[in-house]
CSV table of C-alpha atoms and ligand atoms in Angstrom, one decimal:
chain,number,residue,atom,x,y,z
A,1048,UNK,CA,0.0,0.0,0.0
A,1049,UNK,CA,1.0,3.5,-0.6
A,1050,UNK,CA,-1.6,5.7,-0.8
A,1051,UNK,CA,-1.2,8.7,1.3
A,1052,UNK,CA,-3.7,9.8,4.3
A,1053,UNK,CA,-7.4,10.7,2.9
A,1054,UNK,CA,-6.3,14.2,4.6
A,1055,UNK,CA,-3.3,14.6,2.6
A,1056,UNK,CA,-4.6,14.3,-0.3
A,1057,UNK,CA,-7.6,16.9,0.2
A,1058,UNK,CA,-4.5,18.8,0.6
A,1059,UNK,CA,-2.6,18.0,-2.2
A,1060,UNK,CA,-6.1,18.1,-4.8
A,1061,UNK,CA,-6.9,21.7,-3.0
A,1062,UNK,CA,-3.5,23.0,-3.6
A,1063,UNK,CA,-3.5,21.4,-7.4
A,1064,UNK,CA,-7.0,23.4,-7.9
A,1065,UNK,CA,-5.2,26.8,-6.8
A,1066,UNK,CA,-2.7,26.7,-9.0
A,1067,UNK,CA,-5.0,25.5,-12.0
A,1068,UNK,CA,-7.4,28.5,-11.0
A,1069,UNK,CA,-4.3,30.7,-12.0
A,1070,UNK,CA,-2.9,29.1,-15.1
A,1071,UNK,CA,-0.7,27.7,-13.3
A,1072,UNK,CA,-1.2,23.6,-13.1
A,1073,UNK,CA,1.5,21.7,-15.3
A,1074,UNK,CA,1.1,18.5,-16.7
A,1075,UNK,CA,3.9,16.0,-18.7
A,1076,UNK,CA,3.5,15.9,-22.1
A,1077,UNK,CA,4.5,12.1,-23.8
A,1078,UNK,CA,6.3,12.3,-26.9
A,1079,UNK,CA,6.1,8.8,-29.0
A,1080,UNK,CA,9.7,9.3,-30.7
A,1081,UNK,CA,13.5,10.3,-30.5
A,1082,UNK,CA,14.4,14.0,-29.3
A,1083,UNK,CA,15.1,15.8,-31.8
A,1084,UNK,CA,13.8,18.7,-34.3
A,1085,UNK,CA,10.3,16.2,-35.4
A,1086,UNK,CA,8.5,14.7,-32.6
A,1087,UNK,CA,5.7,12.8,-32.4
A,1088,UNK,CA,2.8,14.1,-30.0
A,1089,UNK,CA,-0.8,12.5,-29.5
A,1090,UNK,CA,-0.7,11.1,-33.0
A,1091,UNK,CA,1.0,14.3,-35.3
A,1092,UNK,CA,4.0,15.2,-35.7
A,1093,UNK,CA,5.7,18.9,-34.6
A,1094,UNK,CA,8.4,20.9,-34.5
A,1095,UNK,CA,9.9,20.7,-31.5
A,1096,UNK,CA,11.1,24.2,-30.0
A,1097,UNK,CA,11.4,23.9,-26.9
A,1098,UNK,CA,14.5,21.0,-25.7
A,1099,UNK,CA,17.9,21.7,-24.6
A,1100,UNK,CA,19.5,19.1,-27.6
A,1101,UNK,CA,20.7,22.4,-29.1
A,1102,UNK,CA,23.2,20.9,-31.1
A,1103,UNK,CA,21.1,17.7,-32.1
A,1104,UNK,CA,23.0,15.1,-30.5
A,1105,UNK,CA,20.7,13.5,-28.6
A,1106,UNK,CA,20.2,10.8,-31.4
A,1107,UNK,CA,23.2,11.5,-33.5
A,1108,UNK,CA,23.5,7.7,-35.1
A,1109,UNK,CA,27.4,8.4,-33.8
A,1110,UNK,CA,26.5,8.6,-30.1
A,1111,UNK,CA,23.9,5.8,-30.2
A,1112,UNK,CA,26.6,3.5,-31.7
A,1113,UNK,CA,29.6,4.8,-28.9
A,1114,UNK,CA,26.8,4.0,-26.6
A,1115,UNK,CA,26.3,0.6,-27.7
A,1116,UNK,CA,30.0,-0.3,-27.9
A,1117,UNK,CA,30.1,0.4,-24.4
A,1118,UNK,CA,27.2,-1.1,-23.1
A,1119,UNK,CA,29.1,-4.5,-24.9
A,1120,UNK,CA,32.4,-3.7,-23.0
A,1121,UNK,CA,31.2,-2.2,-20.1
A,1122,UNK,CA,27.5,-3.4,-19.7
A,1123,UNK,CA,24.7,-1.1,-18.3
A,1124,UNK,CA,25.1,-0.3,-14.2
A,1125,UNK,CA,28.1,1.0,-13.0
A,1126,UNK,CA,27.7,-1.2,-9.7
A,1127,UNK,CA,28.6,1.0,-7.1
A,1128,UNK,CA,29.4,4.8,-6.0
A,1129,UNK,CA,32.5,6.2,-7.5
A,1130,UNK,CA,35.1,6.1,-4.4
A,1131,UNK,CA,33.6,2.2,-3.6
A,1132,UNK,CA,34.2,0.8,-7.4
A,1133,UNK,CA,32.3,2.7,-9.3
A,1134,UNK,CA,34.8,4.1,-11.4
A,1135,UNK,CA,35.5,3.0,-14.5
A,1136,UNK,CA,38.3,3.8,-16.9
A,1137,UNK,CA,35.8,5.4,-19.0
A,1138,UNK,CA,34.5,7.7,-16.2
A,1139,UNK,CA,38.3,8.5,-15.8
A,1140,UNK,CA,39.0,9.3,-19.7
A,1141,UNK,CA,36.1,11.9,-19.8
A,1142,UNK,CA,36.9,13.6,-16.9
A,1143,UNK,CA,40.5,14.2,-18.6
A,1144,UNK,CA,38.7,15.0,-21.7
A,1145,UNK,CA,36.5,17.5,-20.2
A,1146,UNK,CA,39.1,18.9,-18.5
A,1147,UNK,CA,41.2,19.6,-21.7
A,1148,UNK,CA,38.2,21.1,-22.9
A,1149,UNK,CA,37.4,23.5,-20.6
A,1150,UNK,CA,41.5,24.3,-20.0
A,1151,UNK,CA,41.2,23.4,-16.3
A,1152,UNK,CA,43.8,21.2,-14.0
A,1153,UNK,CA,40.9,18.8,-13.3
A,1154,UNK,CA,37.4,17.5,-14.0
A,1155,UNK,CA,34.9,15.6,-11.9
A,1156,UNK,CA,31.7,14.2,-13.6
A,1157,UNK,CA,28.1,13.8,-11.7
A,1158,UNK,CA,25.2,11.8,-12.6
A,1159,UNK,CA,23.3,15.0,-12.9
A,1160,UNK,CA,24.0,18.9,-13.6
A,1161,UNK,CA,22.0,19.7,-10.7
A,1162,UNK,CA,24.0,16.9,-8.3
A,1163,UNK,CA,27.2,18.5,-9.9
A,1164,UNK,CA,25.9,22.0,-8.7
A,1165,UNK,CA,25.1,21.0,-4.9
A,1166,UNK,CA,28.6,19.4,-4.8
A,1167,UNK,CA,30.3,22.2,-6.6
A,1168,UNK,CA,28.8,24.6,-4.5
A,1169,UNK,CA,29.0,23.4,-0.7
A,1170,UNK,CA,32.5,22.5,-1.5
A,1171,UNK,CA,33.2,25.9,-1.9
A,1172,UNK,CA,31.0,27.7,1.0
A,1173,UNK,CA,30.2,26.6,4.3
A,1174,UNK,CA,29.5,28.4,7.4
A,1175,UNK,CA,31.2,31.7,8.0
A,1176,UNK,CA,31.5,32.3,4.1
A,1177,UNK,CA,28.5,34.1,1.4
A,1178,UNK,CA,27.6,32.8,-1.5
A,1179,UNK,CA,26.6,35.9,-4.1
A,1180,UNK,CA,23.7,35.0,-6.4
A,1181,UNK,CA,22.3,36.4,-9.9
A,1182,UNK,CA,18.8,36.8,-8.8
A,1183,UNK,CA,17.9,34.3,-12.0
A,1184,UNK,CA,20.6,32.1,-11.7
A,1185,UNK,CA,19.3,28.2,-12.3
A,1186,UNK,CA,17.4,26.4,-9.7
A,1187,UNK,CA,19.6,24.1,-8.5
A,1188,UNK,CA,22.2,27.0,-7.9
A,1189,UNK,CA,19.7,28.8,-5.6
A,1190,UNK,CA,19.1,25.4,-3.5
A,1191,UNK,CA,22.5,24.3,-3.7
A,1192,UNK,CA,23.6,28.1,-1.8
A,1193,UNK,CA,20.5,27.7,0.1
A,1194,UNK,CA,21.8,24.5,1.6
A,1195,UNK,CA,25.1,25.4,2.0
A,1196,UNK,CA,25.4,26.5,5.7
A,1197,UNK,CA,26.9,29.9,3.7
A,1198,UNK,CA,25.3,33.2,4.1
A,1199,UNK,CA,23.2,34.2,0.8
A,1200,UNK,CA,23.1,37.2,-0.6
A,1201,UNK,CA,21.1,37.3,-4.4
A,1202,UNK,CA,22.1,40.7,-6.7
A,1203,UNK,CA,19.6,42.1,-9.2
A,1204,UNK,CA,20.5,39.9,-12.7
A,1205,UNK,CA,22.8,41.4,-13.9
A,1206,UNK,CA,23.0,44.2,-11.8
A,1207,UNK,CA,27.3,44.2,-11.2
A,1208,UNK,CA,27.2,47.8,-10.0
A,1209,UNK,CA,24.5,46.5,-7.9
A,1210,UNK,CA,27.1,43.2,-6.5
A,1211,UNK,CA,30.2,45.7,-6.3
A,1212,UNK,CA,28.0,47.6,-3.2
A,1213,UNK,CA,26.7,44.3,-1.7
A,1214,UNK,CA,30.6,43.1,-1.6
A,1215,UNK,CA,31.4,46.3,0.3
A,1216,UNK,CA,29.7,44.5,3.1
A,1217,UNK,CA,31.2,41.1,3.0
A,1218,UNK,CA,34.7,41.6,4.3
A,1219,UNK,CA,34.1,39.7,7.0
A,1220,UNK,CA,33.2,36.4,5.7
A,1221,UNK,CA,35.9,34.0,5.2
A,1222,UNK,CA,35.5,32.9,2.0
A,1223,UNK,CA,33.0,34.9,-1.0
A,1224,UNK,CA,32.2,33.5,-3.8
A,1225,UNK,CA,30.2,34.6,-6.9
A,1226,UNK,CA,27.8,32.5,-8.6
A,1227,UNK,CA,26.7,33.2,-12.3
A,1228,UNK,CA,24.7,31.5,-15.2
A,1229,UNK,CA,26.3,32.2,-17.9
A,1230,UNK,CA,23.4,32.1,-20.2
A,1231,UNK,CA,19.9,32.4,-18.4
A,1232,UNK,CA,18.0,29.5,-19.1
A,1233,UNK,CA,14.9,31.7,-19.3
A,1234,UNK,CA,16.0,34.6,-21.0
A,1235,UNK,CA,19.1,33.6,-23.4
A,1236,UNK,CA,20.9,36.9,-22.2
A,1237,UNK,CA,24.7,36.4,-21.0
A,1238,UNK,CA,26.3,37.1,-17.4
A,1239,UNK,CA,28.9,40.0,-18.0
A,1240,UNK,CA,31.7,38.1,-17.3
A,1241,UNK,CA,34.7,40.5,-17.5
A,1242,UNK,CA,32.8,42.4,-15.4
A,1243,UNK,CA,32.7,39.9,-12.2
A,1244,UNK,CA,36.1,38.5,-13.1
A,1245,UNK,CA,36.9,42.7,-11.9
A,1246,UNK,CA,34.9,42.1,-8.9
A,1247,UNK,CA,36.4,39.1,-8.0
A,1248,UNK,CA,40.0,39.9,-8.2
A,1249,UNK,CA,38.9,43.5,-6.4
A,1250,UNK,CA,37.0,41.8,-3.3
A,1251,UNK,CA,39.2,38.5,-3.0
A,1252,UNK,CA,36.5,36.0,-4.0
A,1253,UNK,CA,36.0,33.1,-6.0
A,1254,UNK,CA,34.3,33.2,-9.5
A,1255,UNK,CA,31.8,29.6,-10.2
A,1256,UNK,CA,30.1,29.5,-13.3
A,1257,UNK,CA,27.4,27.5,-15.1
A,1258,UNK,CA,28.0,27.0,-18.5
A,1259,UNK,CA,25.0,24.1,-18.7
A,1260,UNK,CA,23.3,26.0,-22.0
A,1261,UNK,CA,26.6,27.5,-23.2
A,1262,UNK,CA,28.6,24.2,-23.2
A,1263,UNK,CA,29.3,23.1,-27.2
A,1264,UNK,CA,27.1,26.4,-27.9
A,1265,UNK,CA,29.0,29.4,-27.7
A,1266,UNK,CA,32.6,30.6,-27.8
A,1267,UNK,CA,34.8,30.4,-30.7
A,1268,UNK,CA,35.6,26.1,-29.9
A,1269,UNK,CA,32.2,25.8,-28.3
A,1270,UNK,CA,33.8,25.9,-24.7
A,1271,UNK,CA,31.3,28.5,-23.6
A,1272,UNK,CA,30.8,32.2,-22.7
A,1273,UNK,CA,34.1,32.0,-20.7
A,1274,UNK,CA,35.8,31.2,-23.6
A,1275,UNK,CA,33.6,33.8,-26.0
A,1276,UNK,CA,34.6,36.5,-23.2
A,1277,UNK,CA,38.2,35.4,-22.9
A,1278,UNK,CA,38.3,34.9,-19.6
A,1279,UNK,CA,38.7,30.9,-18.6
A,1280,UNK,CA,42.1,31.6,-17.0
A,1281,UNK,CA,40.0,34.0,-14.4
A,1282,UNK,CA,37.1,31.2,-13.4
A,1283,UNK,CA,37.7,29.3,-10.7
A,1284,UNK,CA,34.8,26.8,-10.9
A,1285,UNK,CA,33.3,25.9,-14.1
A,1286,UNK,CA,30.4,23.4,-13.9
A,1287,UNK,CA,28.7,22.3,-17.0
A,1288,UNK,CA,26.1,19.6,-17.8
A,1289,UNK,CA,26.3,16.8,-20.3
A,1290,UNK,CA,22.5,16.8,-21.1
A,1291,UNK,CA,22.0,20.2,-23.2
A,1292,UNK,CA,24.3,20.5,-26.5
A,1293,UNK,CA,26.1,17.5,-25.4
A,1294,UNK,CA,22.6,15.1,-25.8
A,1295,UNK,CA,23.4,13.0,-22.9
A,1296,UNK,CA,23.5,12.8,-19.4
A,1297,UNK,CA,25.4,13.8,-16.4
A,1298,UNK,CA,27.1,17.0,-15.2
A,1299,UNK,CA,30.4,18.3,-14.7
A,1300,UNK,CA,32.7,20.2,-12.3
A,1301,UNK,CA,36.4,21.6,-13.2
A,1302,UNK,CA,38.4,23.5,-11.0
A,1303,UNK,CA,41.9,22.8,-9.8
A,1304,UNK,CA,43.4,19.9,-8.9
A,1305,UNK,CA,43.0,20.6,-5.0
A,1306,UNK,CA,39.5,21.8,-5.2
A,1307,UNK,CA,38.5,18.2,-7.5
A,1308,UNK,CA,40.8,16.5,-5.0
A,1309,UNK,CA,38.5,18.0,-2.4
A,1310,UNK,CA,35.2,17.5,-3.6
A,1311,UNK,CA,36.1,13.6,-4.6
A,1312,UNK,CA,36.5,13.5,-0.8
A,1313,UNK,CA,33.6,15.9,0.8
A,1314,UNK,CA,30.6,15.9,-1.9
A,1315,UNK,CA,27.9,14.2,-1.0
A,1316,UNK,CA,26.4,14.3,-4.3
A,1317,UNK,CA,29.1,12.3,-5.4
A,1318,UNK,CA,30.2,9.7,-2.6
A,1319,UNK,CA,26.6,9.1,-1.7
A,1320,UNK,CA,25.2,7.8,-5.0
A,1321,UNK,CA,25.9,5.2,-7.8
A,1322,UNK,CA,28.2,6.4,-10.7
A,1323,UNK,CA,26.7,6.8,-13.9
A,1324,UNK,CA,26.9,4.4,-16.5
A,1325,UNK,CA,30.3,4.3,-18.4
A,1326,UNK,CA,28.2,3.9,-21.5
A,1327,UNK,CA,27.2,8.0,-20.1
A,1328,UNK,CA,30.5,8.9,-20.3
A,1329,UNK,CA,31.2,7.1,-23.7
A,1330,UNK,CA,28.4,9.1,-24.9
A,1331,UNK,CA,29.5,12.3,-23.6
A,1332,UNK,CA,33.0,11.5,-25.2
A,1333,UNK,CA,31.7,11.1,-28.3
A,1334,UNK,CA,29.7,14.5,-28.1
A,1335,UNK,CA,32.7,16.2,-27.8
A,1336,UNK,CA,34.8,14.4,-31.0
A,1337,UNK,CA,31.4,16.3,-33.1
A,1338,UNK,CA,31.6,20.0,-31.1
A,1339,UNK,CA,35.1,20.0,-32.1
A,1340,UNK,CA,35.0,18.4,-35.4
A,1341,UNK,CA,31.8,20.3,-36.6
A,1342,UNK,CA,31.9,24.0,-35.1
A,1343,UNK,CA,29.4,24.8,-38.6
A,1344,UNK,CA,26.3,23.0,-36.1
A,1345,UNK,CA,27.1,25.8,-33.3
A,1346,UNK,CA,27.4,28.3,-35.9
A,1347,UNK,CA,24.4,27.3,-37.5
A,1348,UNK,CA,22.5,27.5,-34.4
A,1349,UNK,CA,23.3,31.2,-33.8
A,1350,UNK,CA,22.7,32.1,-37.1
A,1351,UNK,CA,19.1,30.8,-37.3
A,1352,UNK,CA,19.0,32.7,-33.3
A,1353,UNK,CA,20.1,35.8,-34.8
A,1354,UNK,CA,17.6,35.3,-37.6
A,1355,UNK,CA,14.4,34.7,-35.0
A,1356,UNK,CA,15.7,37.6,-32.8
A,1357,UNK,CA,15.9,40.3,-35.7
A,1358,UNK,CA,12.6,39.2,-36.6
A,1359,UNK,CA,11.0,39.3,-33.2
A,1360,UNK,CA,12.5,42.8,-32.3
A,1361,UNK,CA,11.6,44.5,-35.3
A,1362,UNK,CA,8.0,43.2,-34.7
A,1363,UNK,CA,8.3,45.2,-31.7
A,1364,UNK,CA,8.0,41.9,-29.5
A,1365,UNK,CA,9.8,41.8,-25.7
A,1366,UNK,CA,12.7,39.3,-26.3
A,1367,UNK,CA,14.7,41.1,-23.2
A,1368,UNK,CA,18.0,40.8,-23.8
A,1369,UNK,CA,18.3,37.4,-25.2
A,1370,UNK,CA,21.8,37.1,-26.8
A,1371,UNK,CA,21.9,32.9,-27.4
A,1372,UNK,CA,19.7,30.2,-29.0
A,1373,UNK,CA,17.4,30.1,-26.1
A,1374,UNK,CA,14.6,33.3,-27.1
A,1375,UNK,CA,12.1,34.2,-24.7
A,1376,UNK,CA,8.7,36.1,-25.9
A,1377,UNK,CA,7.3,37.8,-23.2
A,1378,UNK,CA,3.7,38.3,-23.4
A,1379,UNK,CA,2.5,38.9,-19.5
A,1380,UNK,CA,0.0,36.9,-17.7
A,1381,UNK,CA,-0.1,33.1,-17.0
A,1382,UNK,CA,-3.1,32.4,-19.4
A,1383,UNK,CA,-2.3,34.0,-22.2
A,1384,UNK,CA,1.1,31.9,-22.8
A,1385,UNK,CA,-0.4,29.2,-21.9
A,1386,UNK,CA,-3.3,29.9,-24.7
A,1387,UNK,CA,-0.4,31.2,-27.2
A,1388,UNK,CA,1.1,27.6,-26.8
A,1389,UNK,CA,-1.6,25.8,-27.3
A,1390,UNK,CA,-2.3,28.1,-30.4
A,1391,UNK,CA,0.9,27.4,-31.3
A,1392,UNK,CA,0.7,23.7,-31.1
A,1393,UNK,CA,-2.4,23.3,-33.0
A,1394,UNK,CA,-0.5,24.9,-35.8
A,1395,UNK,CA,2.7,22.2,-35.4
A,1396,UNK,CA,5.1,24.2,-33.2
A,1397,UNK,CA,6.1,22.7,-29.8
A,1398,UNK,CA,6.7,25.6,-27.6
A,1399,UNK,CA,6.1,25.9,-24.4
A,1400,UNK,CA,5.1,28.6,-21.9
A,1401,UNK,CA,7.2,29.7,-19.1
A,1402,UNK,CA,5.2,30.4,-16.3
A,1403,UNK,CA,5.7,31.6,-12.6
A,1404,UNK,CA,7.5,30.0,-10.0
A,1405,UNK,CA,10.2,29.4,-12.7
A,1406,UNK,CA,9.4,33.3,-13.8
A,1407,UNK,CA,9.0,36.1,-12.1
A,1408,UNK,CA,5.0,36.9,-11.7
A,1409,UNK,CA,3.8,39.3,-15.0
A,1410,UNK,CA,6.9,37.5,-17.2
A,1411,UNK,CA,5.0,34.6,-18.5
A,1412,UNK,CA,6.5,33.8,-21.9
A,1413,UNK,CA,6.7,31.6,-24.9
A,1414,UNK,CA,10.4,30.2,-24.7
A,1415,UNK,CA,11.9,29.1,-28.4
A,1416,UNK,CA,15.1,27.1,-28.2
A,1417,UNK,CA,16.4,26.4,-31.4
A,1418,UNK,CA,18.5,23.8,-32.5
A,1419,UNK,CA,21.2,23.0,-35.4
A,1420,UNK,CA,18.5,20.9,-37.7
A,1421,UNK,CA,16.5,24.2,-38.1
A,1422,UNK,CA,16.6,25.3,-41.5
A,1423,UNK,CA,15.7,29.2,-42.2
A,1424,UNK,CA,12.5,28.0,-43.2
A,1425,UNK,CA,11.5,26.5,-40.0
A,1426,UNK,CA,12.6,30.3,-38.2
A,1427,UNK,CA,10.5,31.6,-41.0
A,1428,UNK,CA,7.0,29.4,-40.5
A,1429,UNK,CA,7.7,30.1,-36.4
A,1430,UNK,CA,7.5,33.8,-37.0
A,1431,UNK,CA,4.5,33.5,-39.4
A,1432,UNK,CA,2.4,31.2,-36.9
A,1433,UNK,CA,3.3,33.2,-34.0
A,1434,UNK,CA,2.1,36.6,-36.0
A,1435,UNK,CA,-1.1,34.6,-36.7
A,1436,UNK,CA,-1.8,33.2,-33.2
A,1437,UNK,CA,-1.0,37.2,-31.7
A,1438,UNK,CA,-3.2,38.2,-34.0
A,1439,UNK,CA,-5.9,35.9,-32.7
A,1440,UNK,CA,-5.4,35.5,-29.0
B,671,PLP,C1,19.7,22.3,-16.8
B,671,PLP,C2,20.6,23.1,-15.9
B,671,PLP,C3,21.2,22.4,-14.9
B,671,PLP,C4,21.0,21.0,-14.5
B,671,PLP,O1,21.5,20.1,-15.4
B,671,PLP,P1,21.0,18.6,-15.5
B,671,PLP,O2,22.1,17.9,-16.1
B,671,PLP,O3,19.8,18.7,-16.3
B,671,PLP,O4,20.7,18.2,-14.1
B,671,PLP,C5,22.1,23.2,-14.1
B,671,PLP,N1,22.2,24.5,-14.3
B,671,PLP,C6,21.6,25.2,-15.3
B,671,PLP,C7,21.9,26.6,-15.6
B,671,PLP,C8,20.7,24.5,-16.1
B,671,PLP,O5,20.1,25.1,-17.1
C-alpha cells in the first residue's frame, strides 16, 4: 500500500486546484519518438522548439553507436558509488577529456548537472563564508547556496554595479564566492563576465560558473561564454552539464586539482550515490569528438537565433535581452502563454510557456530554443504562426 492519508490528499487536490485557477497547473507531455527537431505528440508530428539538444546530438546515429559499444564492453550499471568501485576507466577518460576542454587542471563528472551544482557549490561555501547569487541564476544553484550553511546574498540579474555595493559589506566572511549563469535558461541573455572577473579579483573572491546551456554552444571552440569573453584563465569553478548540446546525461565540475581533490573527498552528491553508467560517459566523449570536429552546427545554431531575434525585435515583441539560442517572448499573464502555446501547437510548433515560479509573476512567456537541424524556413514558419496566433489570441 502507498496511498497517502485521505487528509493529505484533500491537501494536495486543493493546492493542485489553486494553481489550476491561475494558469498555473503543469502536466507532462509524452512524446512517441527520438528528441530531436520532429516529434511525435498524440498522433501528429511537430516541430519541437522547446528542448535543450541544441546541437542535435541527442540521437546522433554516432552517439547511439559509442553508446552501444560500451554497453558491450562495459554493460549497463556502473555497480557502485565512484570512491567504492564505481569508477571506470571510462569515467576516468572523460573527466580528462573534459578537463582539456574547458583548459582546467581537473574534471569531476556527476550523474546529474544539478547533483554536480550542490557538490560544486557546498564545497566551496560553508559556514562563515557568502555565497553571491544572480537573482535568476538556475534552480539548482539557488538550492545548492540555500543549503550550504553559507550566508546568501542574491544581486539584481545582472546588476554588477549592484554586487560591487553588496561586496562592500562582505569583508568579514571568510571565503566569498560569486555565482553566475552564464546564459539564463529563461531569458538567453549572457552574465557580464569581465565584469565579475573585476569584482572578484577587487574583493578576494572566488568566480563559479554554469555553462550548462553555453557548453558546445558558444565561444569560438564551443567551450562557452568563458571562452567567447576570454576569460577561462580567471574562473575558478566551471560546472557544466552533459545533457544540453552534449545530448546526454550527467554534469560536470572543473576546477583545480586541489579543489576536485577535495570535492572527490567531501561531496555528497558524489560519494553518496551510484556512478553513472560508463556507456554515459562514452556518450559524452563522443559529443565532444562532433563539437570539435563540426563548429558549422554551433554556428548554425546562432545564425538561425540571430535570424528569430531580428525578426521578433523589429516586430516590436519583448525578447529582453536574449543574446543565445534560447529566445524568450514575453507576453504577460499566466493564461495567455499558456493559450499562445496551445495556439501554437495546433498549428505544429512545440513551444512551451514559461510560467511563474520558474518566472517572475507578470513575465509569463513563450520560450523558443532552437537547434542545429532548423533550417531558415522553419525560423521563418515560427515567425508567421506566431504573427497569426497574436493576432488571434
Ligand atoms: C539544466 C541546468 C542544470 C541542471 O543540469 P541537469 O544535467 O539537467 O541536471 C544546471 N544549471 C543550469 C543553468 C541548467 O540550465
Amino acid at each position: 500500500m502507498c496511498a497517502s492519508p485521505p487528509d493529505d490528499d484533500a491537501y494536495y487536490t486543493e493546492a493542485m486546484e489553486a494553481l489550476a485557477v491561475r494558469g498555473l497547473r503543469r502536466g507532462m507531455r509524452a512524446i512517441d519518438s527520438p528528441a530531436g527537431l520532429r516529434v511525435r505528440v498524440g498522433g501528429r508530428e511537430v516541430l519541437c522548439l522547446c528542448s535543450n539538444n541544441y546541437l542535435d546530438l541527442a540521437n546522433d546515429p554516432r552517439i547511439v553507436r559509442a553508446v552501444q559499444d560500451a554497453v558491450e564492453a562495459w554493460g549497463w550499471g556502473s555497480g557502485a558509488s565512484r570512491l567504492v568501485c564505481g569508477t571506470m576507466t571510462p569515467h576516468q577518460r572523460l573527466e580528462r577529456r573534459l578537463a582539456a576542454f574547458k583548459g582546467a587542471e581537473a574534471a569531476l563528472v556527476f550523474g546529474s548537472g544539478y547533483q554536480a551544482n550542490l557538490a560544486a557549490i557546498h564545497a566551496a561555501a560553508g559556514e562563515g563564508d557568502v555565497v553571491l547569487l544572480d537573482k535568476l541564476d538556475h534552480a539548482s544553484l539557488i538550492d545548492a547556496a540555500r543549503s550550504s550553511g553559507a550566508a546568501v546574498r542574491a544581486f539584481p540579474h545582472r546588476d554588477t554595479e549592484r554586487l560591487r555595493r553588496i561586496l562592500d559589506r562582505c569583508g568579514r566572511y571568510r571565503r566569498r564566492l560569486i555565482v553566475t549563469d552564464t546564459v539564463f535558461s529563461m531569458d538567453g541573455d549572457l552574465a557580464d563576465l569581465p565584469a565579475l572577473v573585476e569584482l572578484k579579483r577587487r574583493y578576494d573572491a572566488a568566480l563559479c560558473i554554469d555553462e550548462a546551456h553555453a557548453t558546445g554552444v558558444l565561444g569560438p571552440r564551443g567551450r562557452g561564454v568563458a571562452e567567447l569573453a576570454g576569460v577561462e584563465a580567471d574562473v575558478d569553478i566551471t560546472i557544466g552539464t552533459l545533457s544540453k548540446a552534449l545530448g546526454g546525461v550527467g554534469g560536470f565540475v572543473c576546477g583545480s586539482q586541489a579543489y576536485v581533490d577535495y570535492l572527490v573527498n567531501t561531496a555528497r552528491p558524489f560519494i553518496y550515490t551510484t556512478a553513472p553508467p560508463a556507456a554515459a560517459c562514452a556518450a559524452a566523449e563522443a559529443a565532444l569528438d562532433i563539437v570539435e570536429a563540426e563548429p558549422q552546427r554551433r554556428v548554425r545554431l546562432l545564425e538561425l537565433a540571430a535570424t528569430l531575434r531580428r525578426s521578433w525585435r523589429e516586430r516590436g515583441y519583448d525578447i529582453g535581452e536574449s543574446e543565445s539560442q534560447i529566445v524568450p517572448l514575453r507576453v504577460g499573464e499566466a493564461e495567455r502563454a499558456v493559450r499562445l502555446a496551445n495556439a501554437l501547437l495546433e498549428r505544429g510548433f512545440l513551444v512551451p510557456a514559461i510560467r511563474p515560479p520558474t518566472v517572475p509573476r507578470g513575465t509569463a512567456r513563450l520560450r523558443v530554443s532552437l537547434s542545429s537541424a532548423c533550417g531558415p524556413s522553419d525560423v521563418e514558419s515560427l515567425v508567421a504562426a506566431v504573427d497569426a496566433c497574436f493576432a488571434a489570441t
